[in-house]
PDB file of C-alpha atoms in Angstrom:
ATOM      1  CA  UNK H1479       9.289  41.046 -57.026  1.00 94.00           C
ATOM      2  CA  UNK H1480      10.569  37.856 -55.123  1.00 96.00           C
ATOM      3  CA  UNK H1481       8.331  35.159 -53.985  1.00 97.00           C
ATOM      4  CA  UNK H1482       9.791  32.418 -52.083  1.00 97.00           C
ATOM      5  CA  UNK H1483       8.471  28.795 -51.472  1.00 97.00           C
ATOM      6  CA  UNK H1484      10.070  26.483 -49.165  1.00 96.00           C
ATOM      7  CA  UNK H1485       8.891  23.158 -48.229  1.00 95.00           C
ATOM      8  CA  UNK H1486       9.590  19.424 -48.004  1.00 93.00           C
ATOM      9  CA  UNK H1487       9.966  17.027 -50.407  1.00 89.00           C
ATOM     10  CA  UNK H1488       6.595  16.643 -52.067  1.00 92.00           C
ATOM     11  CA  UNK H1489       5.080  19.076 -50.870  1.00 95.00           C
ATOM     12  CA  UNK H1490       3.911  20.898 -54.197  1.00 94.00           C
ATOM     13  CA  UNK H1491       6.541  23.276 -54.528  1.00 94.00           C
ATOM     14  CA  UNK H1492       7.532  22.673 -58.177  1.00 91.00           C
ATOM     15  CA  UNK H1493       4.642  22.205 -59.798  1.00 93.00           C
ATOM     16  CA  UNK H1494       2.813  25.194 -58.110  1.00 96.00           C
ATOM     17  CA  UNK H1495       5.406  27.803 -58.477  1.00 96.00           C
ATOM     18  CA  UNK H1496       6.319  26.761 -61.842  1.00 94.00           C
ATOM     19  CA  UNK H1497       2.367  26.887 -62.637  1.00 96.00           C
ATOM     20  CA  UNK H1498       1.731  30.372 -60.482  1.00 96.00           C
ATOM     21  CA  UNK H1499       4.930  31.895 -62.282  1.00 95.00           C
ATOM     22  CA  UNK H1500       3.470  31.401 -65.878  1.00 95.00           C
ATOM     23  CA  UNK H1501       0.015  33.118 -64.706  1.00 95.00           C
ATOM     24  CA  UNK H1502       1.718  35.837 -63.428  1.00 95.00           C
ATOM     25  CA  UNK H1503       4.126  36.570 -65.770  1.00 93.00           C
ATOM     26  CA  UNK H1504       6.973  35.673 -63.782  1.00 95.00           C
ATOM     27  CA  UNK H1505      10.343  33.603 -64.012  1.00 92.00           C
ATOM     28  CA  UNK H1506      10.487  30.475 -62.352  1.00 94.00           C
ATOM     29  CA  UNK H1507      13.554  28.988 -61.089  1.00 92.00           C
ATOM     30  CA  UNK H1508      13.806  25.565 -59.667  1.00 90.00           C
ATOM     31  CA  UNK H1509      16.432  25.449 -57.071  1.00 91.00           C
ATOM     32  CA  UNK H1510      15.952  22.103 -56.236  1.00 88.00           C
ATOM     33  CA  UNK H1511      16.667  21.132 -59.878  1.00 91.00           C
ATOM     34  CA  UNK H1512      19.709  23.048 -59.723  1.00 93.00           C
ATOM     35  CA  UNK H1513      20.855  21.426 -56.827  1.00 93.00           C
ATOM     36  CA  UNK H1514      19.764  17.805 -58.633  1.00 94.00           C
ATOM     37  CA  UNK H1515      22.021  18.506 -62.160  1.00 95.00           C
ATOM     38  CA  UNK H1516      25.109  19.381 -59.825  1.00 93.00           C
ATOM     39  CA  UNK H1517      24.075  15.737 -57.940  1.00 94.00           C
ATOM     40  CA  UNK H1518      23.901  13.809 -60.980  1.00 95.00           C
ATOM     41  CA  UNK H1519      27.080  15.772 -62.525  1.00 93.00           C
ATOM     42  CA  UNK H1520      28.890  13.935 -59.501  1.00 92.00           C
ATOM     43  CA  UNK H1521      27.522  10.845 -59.766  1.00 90.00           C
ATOM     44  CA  UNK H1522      28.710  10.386 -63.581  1.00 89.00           C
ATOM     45  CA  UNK H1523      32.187  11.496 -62.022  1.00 82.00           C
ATOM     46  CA  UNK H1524      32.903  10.866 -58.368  1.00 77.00           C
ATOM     47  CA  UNK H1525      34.909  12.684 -56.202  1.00 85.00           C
ATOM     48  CA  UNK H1526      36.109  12.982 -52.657  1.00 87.00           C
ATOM     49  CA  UNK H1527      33.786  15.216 -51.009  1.00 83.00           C
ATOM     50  CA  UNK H1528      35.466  15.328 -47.828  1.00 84.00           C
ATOM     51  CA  UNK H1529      38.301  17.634 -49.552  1.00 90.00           C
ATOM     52  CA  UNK H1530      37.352  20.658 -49.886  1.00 91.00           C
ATOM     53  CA  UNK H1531      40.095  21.337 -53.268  1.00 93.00           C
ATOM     54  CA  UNK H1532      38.265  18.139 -55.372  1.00 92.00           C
ATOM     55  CA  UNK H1533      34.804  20.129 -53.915  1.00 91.00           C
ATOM     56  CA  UNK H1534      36.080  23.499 -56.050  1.00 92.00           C
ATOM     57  CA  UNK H1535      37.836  21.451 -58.674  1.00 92.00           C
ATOM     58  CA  UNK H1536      34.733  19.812 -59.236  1.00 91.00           C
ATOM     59  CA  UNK H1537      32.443  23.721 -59.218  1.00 92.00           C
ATOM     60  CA  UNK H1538      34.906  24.801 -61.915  1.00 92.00           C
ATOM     61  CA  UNK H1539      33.879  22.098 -64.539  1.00 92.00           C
ATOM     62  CA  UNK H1540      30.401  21.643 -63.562  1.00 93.00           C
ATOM     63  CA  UNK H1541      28.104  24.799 -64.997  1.00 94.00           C
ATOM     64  CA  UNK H1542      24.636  24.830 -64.105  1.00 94.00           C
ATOM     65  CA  UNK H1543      22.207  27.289 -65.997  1.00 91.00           C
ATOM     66  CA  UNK H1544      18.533  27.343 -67.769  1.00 91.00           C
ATOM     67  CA  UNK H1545      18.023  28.075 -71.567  1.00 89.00           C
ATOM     68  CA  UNK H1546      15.763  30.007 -73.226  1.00 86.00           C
ATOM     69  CA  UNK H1547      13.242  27.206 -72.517  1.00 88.00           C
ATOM     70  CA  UNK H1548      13.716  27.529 -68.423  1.00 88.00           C
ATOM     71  CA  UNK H1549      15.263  23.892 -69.207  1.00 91.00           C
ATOM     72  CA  UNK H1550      17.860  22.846 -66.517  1.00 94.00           C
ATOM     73  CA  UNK H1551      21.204  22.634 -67.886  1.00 95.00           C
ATOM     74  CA  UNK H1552      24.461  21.139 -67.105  1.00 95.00           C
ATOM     75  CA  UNK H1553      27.922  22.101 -69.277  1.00 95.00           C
ATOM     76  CA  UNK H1554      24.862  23.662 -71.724  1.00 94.00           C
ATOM     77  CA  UNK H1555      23.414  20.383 -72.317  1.00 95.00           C
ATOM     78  CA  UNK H1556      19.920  19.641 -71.279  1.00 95.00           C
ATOM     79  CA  UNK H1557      19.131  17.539 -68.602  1.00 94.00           C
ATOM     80  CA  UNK H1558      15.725  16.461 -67.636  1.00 88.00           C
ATOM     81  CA  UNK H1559      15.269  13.135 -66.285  1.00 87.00           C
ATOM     82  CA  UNK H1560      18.773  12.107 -65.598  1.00 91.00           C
ATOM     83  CA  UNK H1561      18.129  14.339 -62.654  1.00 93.00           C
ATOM     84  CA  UNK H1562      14.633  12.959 -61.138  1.00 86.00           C
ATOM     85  CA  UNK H1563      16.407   9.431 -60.357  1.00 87.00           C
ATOM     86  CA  UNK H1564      15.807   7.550 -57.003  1.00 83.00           C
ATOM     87  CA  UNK H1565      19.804   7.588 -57.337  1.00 89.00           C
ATOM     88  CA  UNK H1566      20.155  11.714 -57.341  1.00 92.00           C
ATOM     89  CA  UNK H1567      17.264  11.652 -54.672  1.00 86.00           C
ATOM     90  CA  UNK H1568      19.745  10.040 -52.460  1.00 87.00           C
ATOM     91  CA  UNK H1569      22.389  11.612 -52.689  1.00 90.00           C
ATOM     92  CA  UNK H1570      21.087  15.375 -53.410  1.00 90.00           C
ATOM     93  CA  UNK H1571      21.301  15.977 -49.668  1.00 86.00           C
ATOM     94  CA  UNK H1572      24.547  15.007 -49.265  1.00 88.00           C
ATOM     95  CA  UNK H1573      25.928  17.019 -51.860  1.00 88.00           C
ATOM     96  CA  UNK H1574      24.170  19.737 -50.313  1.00 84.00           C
ATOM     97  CA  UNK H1575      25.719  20.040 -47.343  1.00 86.00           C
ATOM     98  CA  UNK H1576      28.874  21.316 -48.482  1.00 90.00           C
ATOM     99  CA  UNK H1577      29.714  25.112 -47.556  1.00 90.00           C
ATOM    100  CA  UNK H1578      31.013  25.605 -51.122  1.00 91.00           C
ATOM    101  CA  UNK H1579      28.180  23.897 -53.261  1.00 91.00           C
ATOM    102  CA  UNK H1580      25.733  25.820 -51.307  1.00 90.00           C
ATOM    103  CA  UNK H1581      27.700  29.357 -51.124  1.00 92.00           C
ATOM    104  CA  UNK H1582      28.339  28.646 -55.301  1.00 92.00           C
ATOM    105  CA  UNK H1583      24.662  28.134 -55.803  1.00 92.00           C
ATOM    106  CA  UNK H1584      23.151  30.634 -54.171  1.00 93.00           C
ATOM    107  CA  UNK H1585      25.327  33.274 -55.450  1.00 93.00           C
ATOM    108  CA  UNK H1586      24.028  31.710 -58.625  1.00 92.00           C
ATOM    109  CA  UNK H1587      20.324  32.081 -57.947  1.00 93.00           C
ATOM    110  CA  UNK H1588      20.746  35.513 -56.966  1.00 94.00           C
ATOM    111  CA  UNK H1589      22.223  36.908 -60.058  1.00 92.00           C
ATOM    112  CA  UNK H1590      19.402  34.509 -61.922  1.00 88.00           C
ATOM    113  CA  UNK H1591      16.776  37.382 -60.067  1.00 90.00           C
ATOM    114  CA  UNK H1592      18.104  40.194 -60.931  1.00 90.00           C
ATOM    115  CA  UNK H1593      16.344  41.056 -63.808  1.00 84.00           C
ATOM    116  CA  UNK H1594      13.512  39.627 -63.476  1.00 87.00           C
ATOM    117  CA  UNK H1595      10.344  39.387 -61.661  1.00 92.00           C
ATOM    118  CA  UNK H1596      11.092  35.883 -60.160  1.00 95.00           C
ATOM    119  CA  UNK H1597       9.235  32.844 -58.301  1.00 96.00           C
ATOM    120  CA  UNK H1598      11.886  30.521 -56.470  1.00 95.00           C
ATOM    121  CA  UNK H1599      11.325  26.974 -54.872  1.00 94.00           C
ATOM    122  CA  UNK H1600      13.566  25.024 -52.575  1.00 90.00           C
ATOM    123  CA  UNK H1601      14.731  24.752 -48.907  1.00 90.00           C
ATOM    124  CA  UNK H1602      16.557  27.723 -47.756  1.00 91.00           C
ATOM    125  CA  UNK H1603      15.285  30.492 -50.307  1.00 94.00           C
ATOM    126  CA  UNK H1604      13.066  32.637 -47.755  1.00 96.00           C
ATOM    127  CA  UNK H1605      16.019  31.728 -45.088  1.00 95.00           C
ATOM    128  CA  UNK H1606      19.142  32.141 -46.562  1.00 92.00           C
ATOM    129  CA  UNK H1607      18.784  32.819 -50.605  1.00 94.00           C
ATOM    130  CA  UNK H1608      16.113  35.962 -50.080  1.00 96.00           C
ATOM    131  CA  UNK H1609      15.699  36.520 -46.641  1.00 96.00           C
ATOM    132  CA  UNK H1610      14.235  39.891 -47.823  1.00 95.00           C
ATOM    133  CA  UNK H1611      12.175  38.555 -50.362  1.00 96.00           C
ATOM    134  CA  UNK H1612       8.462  40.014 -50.984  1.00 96.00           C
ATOM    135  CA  UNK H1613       6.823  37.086 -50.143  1.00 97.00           C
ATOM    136  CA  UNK H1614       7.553  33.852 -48.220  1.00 98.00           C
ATOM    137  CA  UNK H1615       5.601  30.684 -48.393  1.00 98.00           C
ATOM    138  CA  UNK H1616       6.272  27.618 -46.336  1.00 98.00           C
ATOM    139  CA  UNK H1617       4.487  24.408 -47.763  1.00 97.00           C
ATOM    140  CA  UNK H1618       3.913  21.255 -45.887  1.00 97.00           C
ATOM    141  CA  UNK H1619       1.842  18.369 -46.396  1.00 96.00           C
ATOM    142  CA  UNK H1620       1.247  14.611 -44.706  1.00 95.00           C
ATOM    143  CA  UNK H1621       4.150  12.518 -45.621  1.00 95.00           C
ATOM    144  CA  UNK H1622       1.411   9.617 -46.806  1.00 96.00           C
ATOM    145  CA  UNK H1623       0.290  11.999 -49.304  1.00 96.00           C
ATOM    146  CA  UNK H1624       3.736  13.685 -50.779  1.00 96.00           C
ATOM    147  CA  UNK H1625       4.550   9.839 -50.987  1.00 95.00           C
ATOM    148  CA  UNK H1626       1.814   9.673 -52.957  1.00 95.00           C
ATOM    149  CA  UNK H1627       2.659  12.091 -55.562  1.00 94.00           C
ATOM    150  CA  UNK H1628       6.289  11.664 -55.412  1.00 92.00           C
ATOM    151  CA  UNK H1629       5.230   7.573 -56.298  1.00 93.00           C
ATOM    152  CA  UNK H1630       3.194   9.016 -59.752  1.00 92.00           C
ATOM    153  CA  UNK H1631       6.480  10.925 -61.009  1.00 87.00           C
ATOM    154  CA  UNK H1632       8.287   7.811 -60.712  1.00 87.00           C
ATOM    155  CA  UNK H1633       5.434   5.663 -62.233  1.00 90.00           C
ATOM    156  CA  UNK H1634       5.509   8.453 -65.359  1.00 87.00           C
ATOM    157  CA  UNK H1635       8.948   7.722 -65.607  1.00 82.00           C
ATOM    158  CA  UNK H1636       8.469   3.755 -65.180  1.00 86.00           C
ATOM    159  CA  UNK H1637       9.964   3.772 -61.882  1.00 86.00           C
ATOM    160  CA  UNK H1638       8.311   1.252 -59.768  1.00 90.00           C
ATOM    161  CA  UNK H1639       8.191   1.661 -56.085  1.00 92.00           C
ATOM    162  CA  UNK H1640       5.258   1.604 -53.857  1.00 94.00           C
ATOM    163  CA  UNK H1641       3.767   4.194 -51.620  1.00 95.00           C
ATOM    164  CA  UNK H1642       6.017   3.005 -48.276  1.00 96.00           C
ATOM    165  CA  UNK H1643       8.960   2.913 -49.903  1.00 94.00           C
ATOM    166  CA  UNK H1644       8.440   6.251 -51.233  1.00 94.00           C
ATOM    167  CA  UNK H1645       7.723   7.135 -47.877  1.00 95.00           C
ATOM    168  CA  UNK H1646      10.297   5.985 -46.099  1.00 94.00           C
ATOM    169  CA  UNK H1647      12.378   8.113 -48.616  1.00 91.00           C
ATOM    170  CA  UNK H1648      10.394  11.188 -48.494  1.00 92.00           C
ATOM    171  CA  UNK H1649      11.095  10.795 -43.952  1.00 92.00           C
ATOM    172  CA  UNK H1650      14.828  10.285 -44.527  1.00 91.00           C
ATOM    173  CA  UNK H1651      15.450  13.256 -46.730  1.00 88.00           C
ATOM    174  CA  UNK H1652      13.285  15.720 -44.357  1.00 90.00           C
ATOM    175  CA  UNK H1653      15.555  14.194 -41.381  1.00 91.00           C
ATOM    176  CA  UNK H1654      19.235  14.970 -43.413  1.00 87.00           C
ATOM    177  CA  UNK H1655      17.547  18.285 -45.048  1.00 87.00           C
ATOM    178  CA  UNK H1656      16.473  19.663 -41.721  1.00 90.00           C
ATOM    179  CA  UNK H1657      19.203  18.572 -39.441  1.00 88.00           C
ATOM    180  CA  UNK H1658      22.224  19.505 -41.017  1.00 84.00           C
ATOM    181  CA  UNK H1659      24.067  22.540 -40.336  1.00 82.00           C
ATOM    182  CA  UNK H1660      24.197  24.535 -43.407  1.00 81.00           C
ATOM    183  CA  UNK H1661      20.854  26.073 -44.385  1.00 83.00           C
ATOM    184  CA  UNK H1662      18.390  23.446 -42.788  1.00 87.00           C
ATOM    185  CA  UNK H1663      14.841  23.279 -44.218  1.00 90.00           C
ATOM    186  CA  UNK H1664      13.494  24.955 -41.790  1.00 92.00           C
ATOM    187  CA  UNK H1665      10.256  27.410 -42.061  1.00 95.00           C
ATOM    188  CA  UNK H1666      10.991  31.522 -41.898  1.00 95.00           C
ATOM    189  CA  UNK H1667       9.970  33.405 -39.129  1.00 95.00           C
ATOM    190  CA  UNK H1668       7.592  35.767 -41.676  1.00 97.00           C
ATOM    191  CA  UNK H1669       6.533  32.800 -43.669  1.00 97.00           C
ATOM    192  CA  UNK H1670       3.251  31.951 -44.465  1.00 98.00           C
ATOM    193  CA  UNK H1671       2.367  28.279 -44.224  1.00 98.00           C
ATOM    194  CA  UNK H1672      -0.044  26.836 -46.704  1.00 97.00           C
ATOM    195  CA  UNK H1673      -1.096  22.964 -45.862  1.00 98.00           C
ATOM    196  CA  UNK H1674      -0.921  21.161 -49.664  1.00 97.00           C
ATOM    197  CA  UNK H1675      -2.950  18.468 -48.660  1.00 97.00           C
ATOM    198  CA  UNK H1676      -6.197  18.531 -49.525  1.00 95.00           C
ATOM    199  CA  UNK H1677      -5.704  21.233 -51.722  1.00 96.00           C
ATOM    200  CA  UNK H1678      -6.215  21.435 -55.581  1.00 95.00           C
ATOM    201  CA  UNK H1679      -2.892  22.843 -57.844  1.00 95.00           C
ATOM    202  CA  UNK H1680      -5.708  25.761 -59.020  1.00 96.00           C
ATOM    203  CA  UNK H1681      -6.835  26.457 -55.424  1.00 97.00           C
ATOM    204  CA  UNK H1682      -3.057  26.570 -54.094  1.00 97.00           C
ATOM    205  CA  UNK H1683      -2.297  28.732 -56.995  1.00 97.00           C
ATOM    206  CA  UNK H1684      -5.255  30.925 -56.037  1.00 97.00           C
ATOM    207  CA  UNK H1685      -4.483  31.660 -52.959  1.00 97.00           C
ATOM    208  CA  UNK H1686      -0.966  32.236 -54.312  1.00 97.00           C
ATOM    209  CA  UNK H1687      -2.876  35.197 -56.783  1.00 96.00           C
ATOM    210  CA  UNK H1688      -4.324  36.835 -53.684  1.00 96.00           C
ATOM    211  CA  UNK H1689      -0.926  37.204 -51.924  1.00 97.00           C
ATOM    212  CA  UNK H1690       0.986  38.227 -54.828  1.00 96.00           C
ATOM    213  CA  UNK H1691      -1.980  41.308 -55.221  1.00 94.00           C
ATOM    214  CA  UNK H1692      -1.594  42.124 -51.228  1.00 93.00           C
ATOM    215  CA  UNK H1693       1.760  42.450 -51.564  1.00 90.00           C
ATOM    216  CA  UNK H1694       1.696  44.544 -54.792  1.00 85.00           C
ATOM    217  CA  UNK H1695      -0.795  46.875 -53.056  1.00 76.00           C
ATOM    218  CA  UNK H1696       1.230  47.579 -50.369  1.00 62.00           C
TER     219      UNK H1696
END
């Protein structure tokens, strides 16, 4: 079984999926970090994005992966908060938007569900990644409020910002992730939207349960 969750920046994704997939007995993958280890793999060596040979060059050396652990890996070596940087945030959307990062990771994702019974988070899944998947969720929340949260993972990493500038972060990623070309954020047309807001983890996850059991019935 494939359940996707899409959604902005903020908007709960990670943490719920990652906390539904353990209840259920599921894999969780976290596309987004995926996309964040290749970011911060080309910000310890830069290269010329605009040509498309230094794009491959730079695919061939850079191996992305999970270990036993469901730890993100890059080259097989753990990475965990090199990858949650206001630096990587800025620049995870650019490196995005190339035709051959995106093709090489989801090709990637795919193979990762397979085997497995799987619970993915990210941008494009229920678009472009599993357009057939079992179950599509689209989460959105006020941008005040995914500042909010986005502010206490920096403050647990003894990142100081406040709330605005958070904000103001949080706007200008939604505007480059849903406006460019390649696999916008953008929500599917059998997507069910769930409003994060003033909702609990638990009663997120719950409604989450209820889904899943629908969709196993059917």
């Amino acid at each position: 079984m494939i359940v996707a969750i899409d959604g902005p920046a903020g908007s709960g994704k990670s943490t719920i999926a990652k906390k539904t997939a353990e209840q259920l007995g599921f894999v969780y993958i976290d596309t987004g970090a995926m996309y964040r280890a290749l970011t911060y793999g080309y910000l310890q060596a830069p290269i010329d994005c605009s040509k498309k040979e230094e794009r491959i060059a730079f695919l061939e050396r850079m191996k992305v992966g999970f270990n036993q652990k469901n730890e993100i890996t890059l080259n097989d070596i753990v990475i965990k908060d090199e990858i949650r940087t206001s630096e990587v945030s800025e620049k995870v959307s650019y490196i995005c938007s190339f035709p051959e990062i995106r093709e090489a990771m989801t090709q990637l994702q795919r193979e990762l569900a397979k085997k497995h019974s799987v619970i993915m988070d990210g941008r494009d899944i229920g678009t472009s990644v599993f357009p057939n998947a079992d179950l599509k969720l689209f989460f959105v929340a006020d941008s005040k409020e995914r500042a909010r949260r986005r502010q206490l993972d920096y403050l647990a990493k003894g990142i100081e910002k406040t709330v605005e500038e958070v904000e103001k972060e949080i706007v200008k990623r939604d505007e480059l992730d849903s406006s460019r070309e390649l696999s916008p954020l953008c929500k599917a047309k059998d997507a069910i939207e769930i409003d994060t807001t003033a909702l609990s983890i638990d009663e997120v996850c719950e409604k989450i349960f209820l889904l899943v059991d629908e969709r196993k019935g059917a």
